[in-house]
XYZ file of C-alpha atoms in Angstrom:
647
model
C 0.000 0.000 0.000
C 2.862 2.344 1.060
C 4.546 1.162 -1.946
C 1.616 1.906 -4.371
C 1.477 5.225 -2.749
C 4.604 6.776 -3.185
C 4.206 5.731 -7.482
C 1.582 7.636 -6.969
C 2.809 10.585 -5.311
C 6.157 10.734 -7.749
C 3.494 10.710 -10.745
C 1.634 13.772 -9.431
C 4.910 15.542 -9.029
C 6.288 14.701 -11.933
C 2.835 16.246 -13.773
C 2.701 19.262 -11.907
C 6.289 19.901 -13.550
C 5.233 18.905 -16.966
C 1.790 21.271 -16.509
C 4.455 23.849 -14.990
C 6.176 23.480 -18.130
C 3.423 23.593 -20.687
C 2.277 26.795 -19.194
C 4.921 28.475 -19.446
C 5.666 27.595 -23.016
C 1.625 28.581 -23.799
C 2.172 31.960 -22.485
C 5.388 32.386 -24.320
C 3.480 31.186 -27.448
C 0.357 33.528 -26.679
C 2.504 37.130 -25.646
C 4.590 36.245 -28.983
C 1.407 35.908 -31.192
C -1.497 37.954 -29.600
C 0.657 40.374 -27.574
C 3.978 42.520 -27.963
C 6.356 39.815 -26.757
C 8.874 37.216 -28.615
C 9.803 34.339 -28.013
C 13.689 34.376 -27.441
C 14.540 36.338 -23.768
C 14.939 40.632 -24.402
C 18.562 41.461 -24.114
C 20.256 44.610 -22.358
C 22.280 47.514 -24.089
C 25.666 45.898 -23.346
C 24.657 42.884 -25.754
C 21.345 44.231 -27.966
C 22.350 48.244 -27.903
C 19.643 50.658 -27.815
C 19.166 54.671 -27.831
C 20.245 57.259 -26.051
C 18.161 60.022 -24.975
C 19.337 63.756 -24.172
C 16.954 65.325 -21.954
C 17.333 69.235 -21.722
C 15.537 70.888 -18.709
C 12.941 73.852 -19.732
C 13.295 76.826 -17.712
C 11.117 80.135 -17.834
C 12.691 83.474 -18.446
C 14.979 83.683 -15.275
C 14.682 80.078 -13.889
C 17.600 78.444 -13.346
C 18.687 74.907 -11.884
C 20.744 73.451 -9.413
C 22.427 70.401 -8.782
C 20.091 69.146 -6.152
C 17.184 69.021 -8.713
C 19.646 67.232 -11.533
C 19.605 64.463 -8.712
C 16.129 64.188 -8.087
C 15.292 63.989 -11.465
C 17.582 61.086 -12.395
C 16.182 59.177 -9.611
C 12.715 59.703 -10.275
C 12.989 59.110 -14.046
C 15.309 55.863 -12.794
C 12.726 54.713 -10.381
C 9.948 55.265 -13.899
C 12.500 53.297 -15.936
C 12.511 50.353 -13.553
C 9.010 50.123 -12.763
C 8.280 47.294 -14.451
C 11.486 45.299 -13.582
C 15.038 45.188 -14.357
C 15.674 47.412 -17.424
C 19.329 47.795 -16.875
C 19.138 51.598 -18.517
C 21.762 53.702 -17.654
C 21.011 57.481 -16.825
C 23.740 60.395 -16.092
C 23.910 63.239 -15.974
C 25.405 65.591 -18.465
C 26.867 69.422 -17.848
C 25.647 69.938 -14.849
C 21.814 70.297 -16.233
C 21.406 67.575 -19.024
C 19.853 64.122 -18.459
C 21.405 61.488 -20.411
C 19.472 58.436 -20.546
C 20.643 54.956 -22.446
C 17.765 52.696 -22.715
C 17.985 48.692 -24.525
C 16.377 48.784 -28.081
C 13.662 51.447 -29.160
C 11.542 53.184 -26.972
C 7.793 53.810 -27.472
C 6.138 57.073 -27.624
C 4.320 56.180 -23.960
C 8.443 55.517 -22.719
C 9.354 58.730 -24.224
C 6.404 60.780 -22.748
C 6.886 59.320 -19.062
C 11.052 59.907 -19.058
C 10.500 63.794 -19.501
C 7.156 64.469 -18.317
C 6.549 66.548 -15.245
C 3.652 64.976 -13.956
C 2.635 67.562 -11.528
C -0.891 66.863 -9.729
C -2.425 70.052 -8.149
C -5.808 70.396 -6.794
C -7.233 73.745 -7.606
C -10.768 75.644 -6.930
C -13.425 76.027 -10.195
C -13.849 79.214 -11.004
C -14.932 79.314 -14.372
C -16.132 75.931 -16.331
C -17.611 76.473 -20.294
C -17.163 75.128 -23.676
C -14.490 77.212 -25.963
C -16.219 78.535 -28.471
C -13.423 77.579 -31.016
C -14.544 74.136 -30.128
C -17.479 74.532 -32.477
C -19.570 72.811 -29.810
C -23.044 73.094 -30.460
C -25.609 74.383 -27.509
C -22.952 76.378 -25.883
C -24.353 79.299 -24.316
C -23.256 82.108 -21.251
C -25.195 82.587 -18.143
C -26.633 86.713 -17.790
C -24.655 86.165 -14.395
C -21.207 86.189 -16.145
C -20.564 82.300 -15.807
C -20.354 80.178 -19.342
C -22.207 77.344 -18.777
C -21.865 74.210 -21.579
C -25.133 73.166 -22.908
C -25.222 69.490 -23.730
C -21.895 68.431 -22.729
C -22.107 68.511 -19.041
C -23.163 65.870 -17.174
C -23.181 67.633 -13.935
C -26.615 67.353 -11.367
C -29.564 69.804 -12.888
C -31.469 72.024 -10.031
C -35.205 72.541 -11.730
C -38.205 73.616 -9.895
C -41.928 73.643 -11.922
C -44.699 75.136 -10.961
C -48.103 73.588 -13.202
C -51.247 75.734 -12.842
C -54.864 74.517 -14.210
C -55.240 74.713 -18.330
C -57.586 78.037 -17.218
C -55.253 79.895 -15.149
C -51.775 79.545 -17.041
C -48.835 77.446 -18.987
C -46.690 74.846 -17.171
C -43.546 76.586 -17.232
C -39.737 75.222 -16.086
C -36.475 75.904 -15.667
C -33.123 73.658 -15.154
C -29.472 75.126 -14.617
C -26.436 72.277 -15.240
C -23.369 73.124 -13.808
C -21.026 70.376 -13.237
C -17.444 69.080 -15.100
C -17.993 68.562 -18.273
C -15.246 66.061 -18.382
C -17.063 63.576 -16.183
C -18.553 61.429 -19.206
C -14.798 61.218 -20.170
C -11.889 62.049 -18.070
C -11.541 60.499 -14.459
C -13.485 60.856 -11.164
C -12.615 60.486 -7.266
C -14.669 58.139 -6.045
C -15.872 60.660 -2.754
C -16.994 62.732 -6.173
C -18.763 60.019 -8.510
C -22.396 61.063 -6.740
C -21.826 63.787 -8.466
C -21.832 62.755 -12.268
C -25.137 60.721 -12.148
C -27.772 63.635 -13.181
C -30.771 62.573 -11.176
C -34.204 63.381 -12.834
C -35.643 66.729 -11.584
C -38.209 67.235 -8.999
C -40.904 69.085 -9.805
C -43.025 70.932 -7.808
C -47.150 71.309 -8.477
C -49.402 73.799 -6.908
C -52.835 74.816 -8.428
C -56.539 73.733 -8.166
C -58.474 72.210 -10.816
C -61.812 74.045 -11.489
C -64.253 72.730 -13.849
C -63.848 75.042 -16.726
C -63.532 73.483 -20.955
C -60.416 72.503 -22.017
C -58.763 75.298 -23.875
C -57.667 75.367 -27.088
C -53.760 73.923 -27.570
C -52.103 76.752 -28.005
C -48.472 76.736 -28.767
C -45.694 78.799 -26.370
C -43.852 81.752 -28.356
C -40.226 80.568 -28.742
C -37.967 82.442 -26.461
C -35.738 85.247 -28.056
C -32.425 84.125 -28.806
C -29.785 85.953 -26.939
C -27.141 88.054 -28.603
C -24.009 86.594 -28.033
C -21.451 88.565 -25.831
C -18.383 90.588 -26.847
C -15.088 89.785 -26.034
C -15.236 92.115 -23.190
C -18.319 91.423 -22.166
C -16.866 87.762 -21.755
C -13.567 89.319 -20.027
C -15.782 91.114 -17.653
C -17.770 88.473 -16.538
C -14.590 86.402 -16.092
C -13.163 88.664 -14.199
C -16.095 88.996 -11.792
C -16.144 85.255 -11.318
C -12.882 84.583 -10.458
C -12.497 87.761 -7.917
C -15.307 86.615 -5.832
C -13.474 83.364 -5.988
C -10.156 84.509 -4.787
C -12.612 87.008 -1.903
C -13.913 83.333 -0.610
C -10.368 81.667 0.018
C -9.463 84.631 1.589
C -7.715 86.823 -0.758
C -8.316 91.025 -0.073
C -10.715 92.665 -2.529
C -7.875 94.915 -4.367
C -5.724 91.217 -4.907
C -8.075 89.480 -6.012
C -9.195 92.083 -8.803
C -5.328 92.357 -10.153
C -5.253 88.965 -10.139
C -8.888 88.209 -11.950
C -8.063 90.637 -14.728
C -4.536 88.838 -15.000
C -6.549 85.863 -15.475
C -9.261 86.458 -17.130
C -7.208 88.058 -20.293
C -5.659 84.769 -20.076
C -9.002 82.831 -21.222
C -10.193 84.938 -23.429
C -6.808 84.326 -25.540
C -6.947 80.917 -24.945
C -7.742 78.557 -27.705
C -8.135 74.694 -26.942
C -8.340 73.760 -29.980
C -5.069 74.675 -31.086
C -2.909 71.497 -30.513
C 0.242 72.494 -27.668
C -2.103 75.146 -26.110
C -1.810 74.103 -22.783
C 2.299 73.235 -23.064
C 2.466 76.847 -23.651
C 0.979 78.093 -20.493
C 2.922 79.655 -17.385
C 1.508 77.389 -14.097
C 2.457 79.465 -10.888
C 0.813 77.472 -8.287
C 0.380 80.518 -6.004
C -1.763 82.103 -9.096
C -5.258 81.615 -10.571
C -4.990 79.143 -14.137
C -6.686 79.534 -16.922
C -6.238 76.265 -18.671
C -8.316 73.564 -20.859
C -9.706 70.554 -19.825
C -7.793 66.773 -21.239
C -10.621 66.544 -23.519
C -9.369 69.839 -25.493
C -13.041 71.897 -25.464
C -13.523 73.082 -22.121
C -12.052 75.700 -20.813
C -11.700 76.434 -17.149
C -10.542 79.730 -14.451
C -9.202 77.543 -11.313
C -7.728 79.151 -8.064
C -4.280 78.602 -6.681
C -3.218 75.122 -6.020
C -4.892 74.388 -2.343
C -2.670 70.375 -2.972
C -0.427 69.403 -4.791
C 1.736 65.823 -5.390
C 4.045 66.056 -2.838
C 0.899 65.585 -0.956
C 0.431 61.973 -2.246
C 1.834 59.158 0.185
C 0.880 56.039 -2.365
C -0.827 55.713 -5.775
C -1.947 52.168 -7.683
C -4.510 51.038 -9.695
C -6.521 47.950 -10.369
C -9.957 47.306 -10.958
C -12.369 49.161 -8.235
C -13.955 47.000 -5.643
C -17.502 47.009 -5.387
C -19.666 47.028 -2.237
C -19.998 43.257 -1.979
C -16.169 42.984 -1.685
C -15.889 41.646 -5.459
C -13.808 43.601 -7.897
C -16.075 45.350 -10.662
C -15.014 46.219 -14.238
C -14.361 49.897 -13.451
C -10.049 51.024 -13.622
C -9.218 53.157 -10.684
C -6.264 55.118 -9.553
C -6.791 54.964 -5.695
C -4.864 57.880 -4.254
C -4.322 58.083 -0.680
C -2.544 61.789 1.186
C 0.247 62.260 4.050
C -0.480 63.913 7.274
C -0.062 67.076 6.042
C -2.484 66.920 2.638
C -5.345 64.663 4.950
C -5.572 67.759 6.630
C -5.720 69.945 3.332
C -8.237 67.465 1.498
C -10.380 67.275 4.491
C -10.647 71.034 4.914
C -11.018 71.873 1.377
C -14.013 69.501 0.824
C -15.718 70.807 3.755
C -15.244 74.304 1.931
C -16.536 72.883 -0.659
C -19.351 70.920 0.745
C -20.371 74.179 2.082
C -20.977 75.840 -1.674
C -23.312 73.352 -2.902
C -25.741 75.970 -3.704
C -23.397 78.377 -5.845
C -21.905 76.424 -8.731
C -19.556 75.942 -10.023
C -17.627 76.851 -6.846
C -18.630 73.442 -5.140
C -16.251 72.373 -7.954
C -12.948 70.599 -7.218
C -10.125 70.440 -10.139
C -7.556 68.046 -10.449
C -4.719 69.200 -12.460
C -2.517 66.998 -14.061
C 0.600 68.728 -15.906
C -2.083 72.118 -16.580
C -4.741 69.605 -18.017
C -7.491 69.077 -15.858
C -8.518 65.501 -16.106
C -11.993 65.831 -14.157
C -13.749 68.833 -12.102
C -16.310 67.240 -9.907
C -18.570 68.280 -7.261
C -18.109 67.999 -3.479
C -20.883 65.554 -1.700
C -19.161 65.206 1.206
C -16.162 66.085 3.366
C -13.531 63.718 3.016
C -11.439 63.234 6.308
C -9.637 59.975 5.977
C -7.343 60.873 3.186
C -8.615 58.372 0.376
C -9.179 59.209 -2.992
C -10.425 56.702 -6.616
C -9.717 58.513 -9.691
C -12.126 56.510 -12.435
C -12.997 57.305 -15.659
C -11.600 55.938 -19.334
C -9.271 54.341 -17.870
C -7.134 51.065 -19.351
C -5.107 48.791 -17.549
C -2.256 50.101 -18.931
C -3.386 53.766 -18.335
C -4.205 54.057 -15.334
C -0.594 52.018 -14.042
C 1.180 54.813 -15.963
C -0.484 57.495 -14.416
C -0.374 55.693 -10.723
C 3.281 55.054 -11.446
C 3.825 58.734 -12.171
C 1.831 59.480 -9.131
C 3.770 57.245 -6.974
C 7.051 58.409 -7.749
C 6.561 61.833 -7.293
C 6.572 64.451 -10.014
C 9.468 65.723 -11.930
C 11.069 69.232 -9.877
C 11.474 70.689 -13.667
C 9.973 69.656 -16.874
C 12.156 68.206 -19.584
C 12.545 67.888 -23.316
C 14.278 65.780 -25.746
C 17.054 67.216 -26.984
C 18.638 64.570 -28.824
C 17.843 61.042 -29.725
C 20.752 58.713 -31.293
C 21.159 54.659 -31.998
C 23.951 53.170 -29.949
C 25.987 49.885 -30.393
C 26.179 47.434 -28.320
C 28.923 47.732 -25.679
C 29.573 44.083 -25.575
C 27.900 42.597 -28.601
C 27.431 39.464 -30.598
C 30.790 38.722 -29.529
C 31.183 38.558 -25.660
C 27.757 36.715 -25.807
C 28.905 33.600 -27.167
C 32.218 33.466 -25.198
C 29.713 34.016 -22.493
C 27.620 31.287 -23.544
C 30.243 28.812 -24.483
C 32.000 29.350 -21.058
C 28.551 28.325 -19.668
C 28.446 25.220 -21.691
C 31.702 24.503 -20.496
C 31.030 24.630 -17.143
C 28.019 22.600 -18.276
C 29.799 19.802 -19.458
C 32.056 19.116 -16.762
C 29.298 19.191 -14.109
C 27.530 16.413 -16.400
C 31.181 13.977 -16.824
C 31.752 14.527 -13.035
C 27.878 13.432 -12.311
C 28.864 10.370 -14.591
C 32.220 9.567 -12.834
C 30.991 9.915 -9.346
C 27.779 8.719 -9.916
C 27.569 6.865 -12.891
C 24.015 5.550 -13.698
C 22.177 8.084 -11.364
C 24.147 11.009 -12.346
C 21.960 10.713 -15.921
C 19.331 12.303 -13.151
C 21.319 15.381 -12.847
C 21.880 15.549 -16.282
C 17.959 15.481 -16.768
C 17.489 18.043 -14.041
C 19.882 20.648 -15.322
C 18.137 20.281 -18.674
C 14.491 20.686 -17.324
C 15.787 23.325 -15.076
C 17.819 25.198 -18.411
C 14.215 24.352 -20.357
C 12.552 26.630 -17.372
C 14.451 29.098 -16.718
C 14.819 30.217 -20.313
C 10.949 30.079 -20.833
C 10.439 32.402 -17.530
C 13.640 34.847 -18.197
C 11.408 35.457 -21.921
C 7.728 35.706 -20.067
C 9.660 38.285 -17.582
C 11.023 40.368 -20.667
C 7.431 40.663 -22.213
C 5.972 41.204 -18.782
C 8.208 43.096 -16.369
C 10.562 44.318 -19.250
C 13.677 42.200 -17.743
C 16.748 42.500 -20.271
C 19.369 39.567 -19.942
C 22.888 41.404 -20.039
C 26.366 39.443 -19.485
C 25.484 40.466 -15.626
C 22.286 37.896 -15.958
C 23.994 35.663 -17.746
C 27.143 35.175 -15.469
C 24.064 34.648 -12.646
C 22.478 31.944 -14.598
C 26.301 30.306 -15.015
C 26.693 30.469 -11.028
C 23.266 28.638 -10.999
C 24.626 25.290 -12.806
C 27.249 25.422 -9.970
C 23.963 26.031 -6.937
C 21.887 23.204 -8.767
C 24.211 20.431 -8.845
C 25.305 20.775 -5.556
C 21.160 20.288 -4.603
C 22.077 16.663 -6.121
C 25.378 16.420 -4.284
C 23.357 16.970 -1.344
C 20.650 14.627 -1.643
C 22.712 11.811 -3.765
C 25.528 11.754 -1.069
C 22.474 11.240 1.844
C 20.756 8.127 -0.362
C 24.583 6.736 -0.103
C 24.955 7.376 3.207
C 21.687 5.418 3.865
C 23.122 2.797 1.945
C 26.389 2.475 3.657
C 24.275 1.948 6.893
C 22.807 -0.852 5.292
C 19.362 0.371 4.637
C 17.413 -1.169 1.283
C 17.257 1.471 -1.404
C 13.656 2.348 -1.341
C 14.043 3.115 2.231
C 17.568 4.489 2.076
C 15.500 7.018 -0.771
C 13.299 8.568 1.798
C 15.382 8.580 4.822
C 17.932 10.567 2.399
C 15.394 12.781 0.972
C 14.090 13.604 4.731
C 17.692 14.940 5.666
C 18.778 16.496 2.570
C 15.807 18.348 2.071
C 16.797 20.645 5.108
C 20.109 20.941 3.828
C 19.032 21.891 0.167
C 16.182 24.162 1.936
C 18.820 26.544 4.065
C 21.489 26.516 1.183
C 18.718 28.170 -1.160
C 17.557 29.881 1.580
C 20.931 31.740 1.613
C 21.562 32.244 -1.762
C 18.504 33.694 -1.924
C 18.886 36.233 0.753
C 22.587 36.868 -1.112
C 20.743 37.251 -4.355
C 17.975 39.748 -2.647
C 20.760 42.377 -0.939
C 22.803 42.489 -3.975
C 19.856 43.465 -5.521
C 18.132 46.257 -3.625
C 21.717 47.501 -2.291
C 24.207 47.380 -5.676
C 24.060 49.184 -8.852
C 21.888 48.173 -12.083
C 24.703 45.812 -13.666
C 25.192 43.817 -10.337
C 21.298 43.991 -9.962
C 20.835 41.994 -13.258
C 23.163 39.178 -11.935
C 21.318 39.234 -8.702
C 18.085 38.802 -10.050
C 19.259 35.343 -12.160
C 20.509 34.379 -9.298
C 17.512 34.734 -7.370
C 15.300 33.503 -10.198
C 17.424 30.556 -11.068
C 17.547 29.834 -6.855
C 14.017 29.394 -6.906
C 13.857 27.403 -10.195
C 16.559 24.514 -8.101
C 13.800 23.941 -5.439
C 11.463 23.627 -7.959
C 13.233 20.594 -10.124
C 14.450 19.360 -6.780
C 10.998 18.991 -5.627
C 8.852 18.027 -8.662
C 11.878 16.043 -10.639
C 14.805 15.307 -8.655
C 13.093 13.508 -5.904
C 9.903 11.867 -7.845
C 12.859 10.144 -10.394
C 15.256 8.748 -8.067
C 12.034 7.697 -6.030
C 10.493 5.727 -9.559
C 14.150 4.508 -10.472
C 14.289 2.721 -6.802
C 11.719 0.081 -7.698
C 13.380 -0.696 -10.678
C 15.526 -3.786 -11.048
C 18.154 -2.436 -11.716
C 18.989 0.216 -9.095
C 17.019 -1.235 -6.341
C 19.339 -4.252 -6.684
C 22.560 -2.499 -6.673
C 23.838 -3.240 -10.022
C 27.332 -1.892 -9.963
C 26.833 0.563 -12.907
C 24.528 2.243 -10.955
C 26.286 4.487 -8.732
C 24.337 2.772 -5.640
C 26.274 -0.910 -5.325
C 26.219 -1.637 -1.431
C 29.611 -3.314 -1.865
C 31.065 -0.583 -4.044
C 29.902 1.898 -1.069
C 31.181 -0.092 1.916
C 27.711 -0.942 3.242
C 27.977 -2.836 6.452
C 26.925 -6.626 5.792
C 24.470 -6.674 8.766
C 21.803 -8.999 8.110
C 18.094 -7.696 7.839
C 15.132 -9.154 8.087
C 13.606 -9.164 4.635
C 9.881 -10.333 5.677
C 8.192 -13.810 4.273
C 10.895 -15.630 6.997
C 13.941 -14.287 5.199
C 16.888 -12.936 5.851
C 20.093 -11.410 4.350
C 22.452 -9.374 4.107
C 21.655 -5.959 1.844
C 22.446 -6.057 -1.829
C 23.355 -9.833 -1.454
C 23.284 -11.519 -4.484
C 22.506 -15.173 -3.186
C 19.929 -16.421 -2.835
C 18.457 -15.382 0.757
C 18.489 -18.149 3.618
C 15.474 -19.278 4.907
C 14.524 -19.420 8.911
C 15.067 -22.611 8.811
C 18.260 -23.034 7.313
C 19.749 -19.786 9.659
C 18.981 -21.755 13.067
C 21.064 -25.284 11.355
C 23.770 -22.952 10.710
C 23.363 -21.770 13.796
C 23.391 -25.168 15.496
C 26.263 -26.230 13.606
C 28.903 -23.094 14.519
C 27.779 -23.383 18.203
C 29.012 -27.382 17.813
């Protein structure tokens, strides 16, 4: 039963491998067909070469910068360049001010745009919120109170009150005012604000009495007469009004707050969102009103001085929202959530907010990414733990960007590309197969030594190295399409030092079986006693070069990172063929003839090894010696010889 047991545990390990296998040879397959991977591992610029990017800090008429920025910015466009694994870029700096960064093959526009962009988040009061006019938007109309108000476009919560009178006594009459962020259909929402772009159905109000009069005739209402449409001063004026009783309610003196509203308001009026680069071209002073357009290009906004900004952000990510049963939902967020300091600041500027609910827009709340605004929304409540979800038309891959960009802070100076040149590898073709051939030495010897020392059983190694070779080159390609891993001569001198860390797993483990046999244990037994004792061993010597691989990787540089992480991957990878190969074989080849009775080709011959010749009972009445040959002797026949060396 025990017997017919262990078969059976062996075969399940032995198809978890082969399933472990197939996978990851399916998902190489699927990435190189249906996705943007391949299916030979990515390399790094010492071996593959690349591009190298010159990034040239923009500064505004007297700006200037210092050395202390330089280093910020390399390790926050660093910290972008490895988010998605080991990259092995190289970045310097150049001059003092210039950022030169060296990335492996050809970088994407979506690369490009994250390694210079500033990615500063501010939140900033509504002012103003309409449709530019050069938008050609249709339905887009100004309030008589000096506010532009988009007709059609906003999805913001109407107000309406009705009053219907008897057919006698008048004409049902009504009235609805939108005001919300006309980027709500599109852009991206905090989840404390997404109340806010659901337009509920307006309540009407009916007061009247019917009296028992004939139904008039149908008459139909006079259309209303169309408005003229205001100058461009008229438009400046009521700008200007807007944002000065803005600036009045955060605080700002009367006299200010005019200089600062005409500033601004001159500002929209010149504006055009239509015009592609219109926002790249704007001047954002943080301690200033903004008049800037919204992502979508059409709506145009007047926002206050920053109130947060991302400095105030202590973690970003994204995933797919979770819904009120616990169970993710299909909705991308960006869950934001503040320091300390910007808690405080959310909390008290919601509860400003909150407080405005009857004077749009300035219940309005902008958040300002690089002088776009990606959503406006409308306080519903006062926010006091510090948690924000940013949803909208989001992707996957969108919404990591932008919670990567988050997370890492944002840039202390914009940059642009200067320069953008091919480079050669530093290595090349070259060192690579001197690399690879020294590998296949080292390859070879392990397998003649396995043969010498162990003869038979060392064709077990020899299957092991090639199962674990066969898996770690399918997961060092899924990483590259994945996590953007690059094998350089670093990696590859890592996955040489692994041939050396999985043989001596088999040392280990081979050595204990022969111990067990030298004590005079049967194979089969001498198998799992063996196993049971060199597991620990082969457990704490991973265990080490694991926690080796791990400090060289978060503590050394980016070339002694890549060997780190091989080593690492390829420590793992040992306990896996140990486990689910190693073990199940020998365990399979035990019950054979062959081994289990100690041929002398097969590395496990009791008399080869020195086993002691005590005799064991065998069961059935017999006895003998372990790995005897003879025939065993009988109870019988033991107690005559007995007899007969006592006479």
């Amino acid at each position: 039963m025990a017997k017919s047991s262990t078969k059976q545990s062996a075969r399940r390990s032995l198809l978890a491998l082969i399933v472990v296998i197939l996978g990851l040879g399916a998902l190489v397959g699927g990435l190189a067909k249906w996705g943007d991977g391949q299916a030979v591992p990515r390399l790094g610029l010492d071996l593959e070469g690349g591009t190298e990017l010159v990034l040239k800090p923009q500064l505004n008429d007297g700006q200037t910068v210092n050395e202390g920025q330089v280093n910020r910015a390399v390790d926050i466009i660093r910290q972008r360049i490895d988010a998605n694994g080991v990259s092995e870029s190289e970045i310097s700096t150049q001059g003092g001010q210039n950022i030169v960064v060296s990335i492996p093959g050809a970088p994407t526009p979506e690369q490009l745009d994250a390694l210079s962009k500033p990615s500063q988040l501010r939140f900033r009061a509504v002012f103003v919120e309409a449709v530019d006019p050069n938008a050609a938007q249709a339905g887009s109309t100004v309030n008589p109170g000096g506010t532009p108000t988009p007709s059609g476009t906003s999805t913001g919560t109407p107000t309406g009150t009705g009053t219907a009178t008897s057919p006698a006594t008048g004409t049902p009459s009504a009235t609805a005012t939108p005001s919300g962020s006309s980027t709500a259909a599109n852009g991206v929402v905090p989840q404390a604000f997404a109340a806010a772009t659901t337009a509920p159905t307006p309540a009407a109000t009916s007061t009247g009495s019917a009296t028992a009069t004939p139904a008039p005739t149908a008459t139909t209402p006079a259309p209303a007469p169309t408005a003229p449409a205001p100058t461009a001063a008229e438009t400046e004026a009521a700008i200007k009004t807007q944002a000065s009783t803005g600036l009045v309610g955060l605080g700002w003196t009367k006299a200010k707050a005019d200089a600062a509203a005409a500033t601004v308001a001159k500002q929209y009026t010149a504006l055009n969102c239509a015009t592609p680069g219109a926002v790249d071209k704007i001047k954002d002073d943080p301690a200033l009103p903004l008049a800037t357009c919204g992502e979508d290009r059409v709506t145009k906004y007047v926002l206050g001085p920053s109130e947060i900004d991302g400095s105030e952000i202590a973690d970003a990510s994204s995933g797919y929202q979770v819904g009120p049963n616990g169970q993710p939902t299909s909705i991308v967020e960006v869950a934001l959530s503040f320091k300390d300091a910007g808690k405080t600041k959310f909390a008290a500027v919601t509860k400003r907010l909150y407080a405005q609910q009857s004077q749009p827009p300035f219940d309005q709340f902008a958040i300002v990414l690089d002088k776009s605004v990606i959503s406006a929304p409308r306080s519903q409540a006062v926010i006091t733990d510090g948690r924000a979800s940013i949803t909208g038309s989001f992707t996957i891959d969108s919404a990591k960007q932008l919670a990567e960009q988050l997370k890492f802070g944002a840039l202390p100076i914009s940059f642009a590309l200067q320069t953008q040149d091919n480079i050669t590898p530093q290595l090349g073709e070259e060192q690579l197969r001197i690399g690879l051939l020294a590998g296949l030495i080292g390859l070879l010897l392990v397998v003649v030594y396995s043969l010498i020392q162990y003869r038979a059983l060392g064709m077990v190694t020899v299957l092991s190295l090639v199962v674990a070779s066969v898996i770690t080159y399918l997961a060092v390609t899924v990483l590259g399409t994945t996590h953007g891993f690059r094998l350089t001569m670093a990696g590859v001198t890592g996955l040489i030092v692994a041939i050396g860390v999985t043989a001596d797993s088999f040392i280990v483990y081979f050595e204990r079986i022969r111990d067990e046999v030298r004590d005079g244990r049967p194979l089969v037994a001498a198998v799992e006693t063996g196993w049971k004792r060199a597991r620990r061993t082969i457990i704490a010597a991973d265990a080490v070069n694991f926690i080796a691989a791990g400090v060289l990787y978060f503590l050394a540089s980016s070339n002694v990172r890549g060997f780190a992480f091989t080593l690492g991957l390829t420590t793992l990878i040992d306990l896996i063929v140990v486990v689910l190969f190693t073990h199940p074989m020998v365990q399979l080849l035990a019950r054979t003839e062959f081994f289990g009775n100690g041929h002398k080709w097969s590395g496990l011959d009791p008399q080869r090894l020195g086993a002691k010749e005590s005799v064991r009972y065998r069961g059935r009445g017999q006895f003998g010696a372990p790995g005897a040959q003879r025939p065993p002797a009988t109870v019988g026949s033991a107690r005559v010889a007995e007899g007969k060396a006592q006479a």
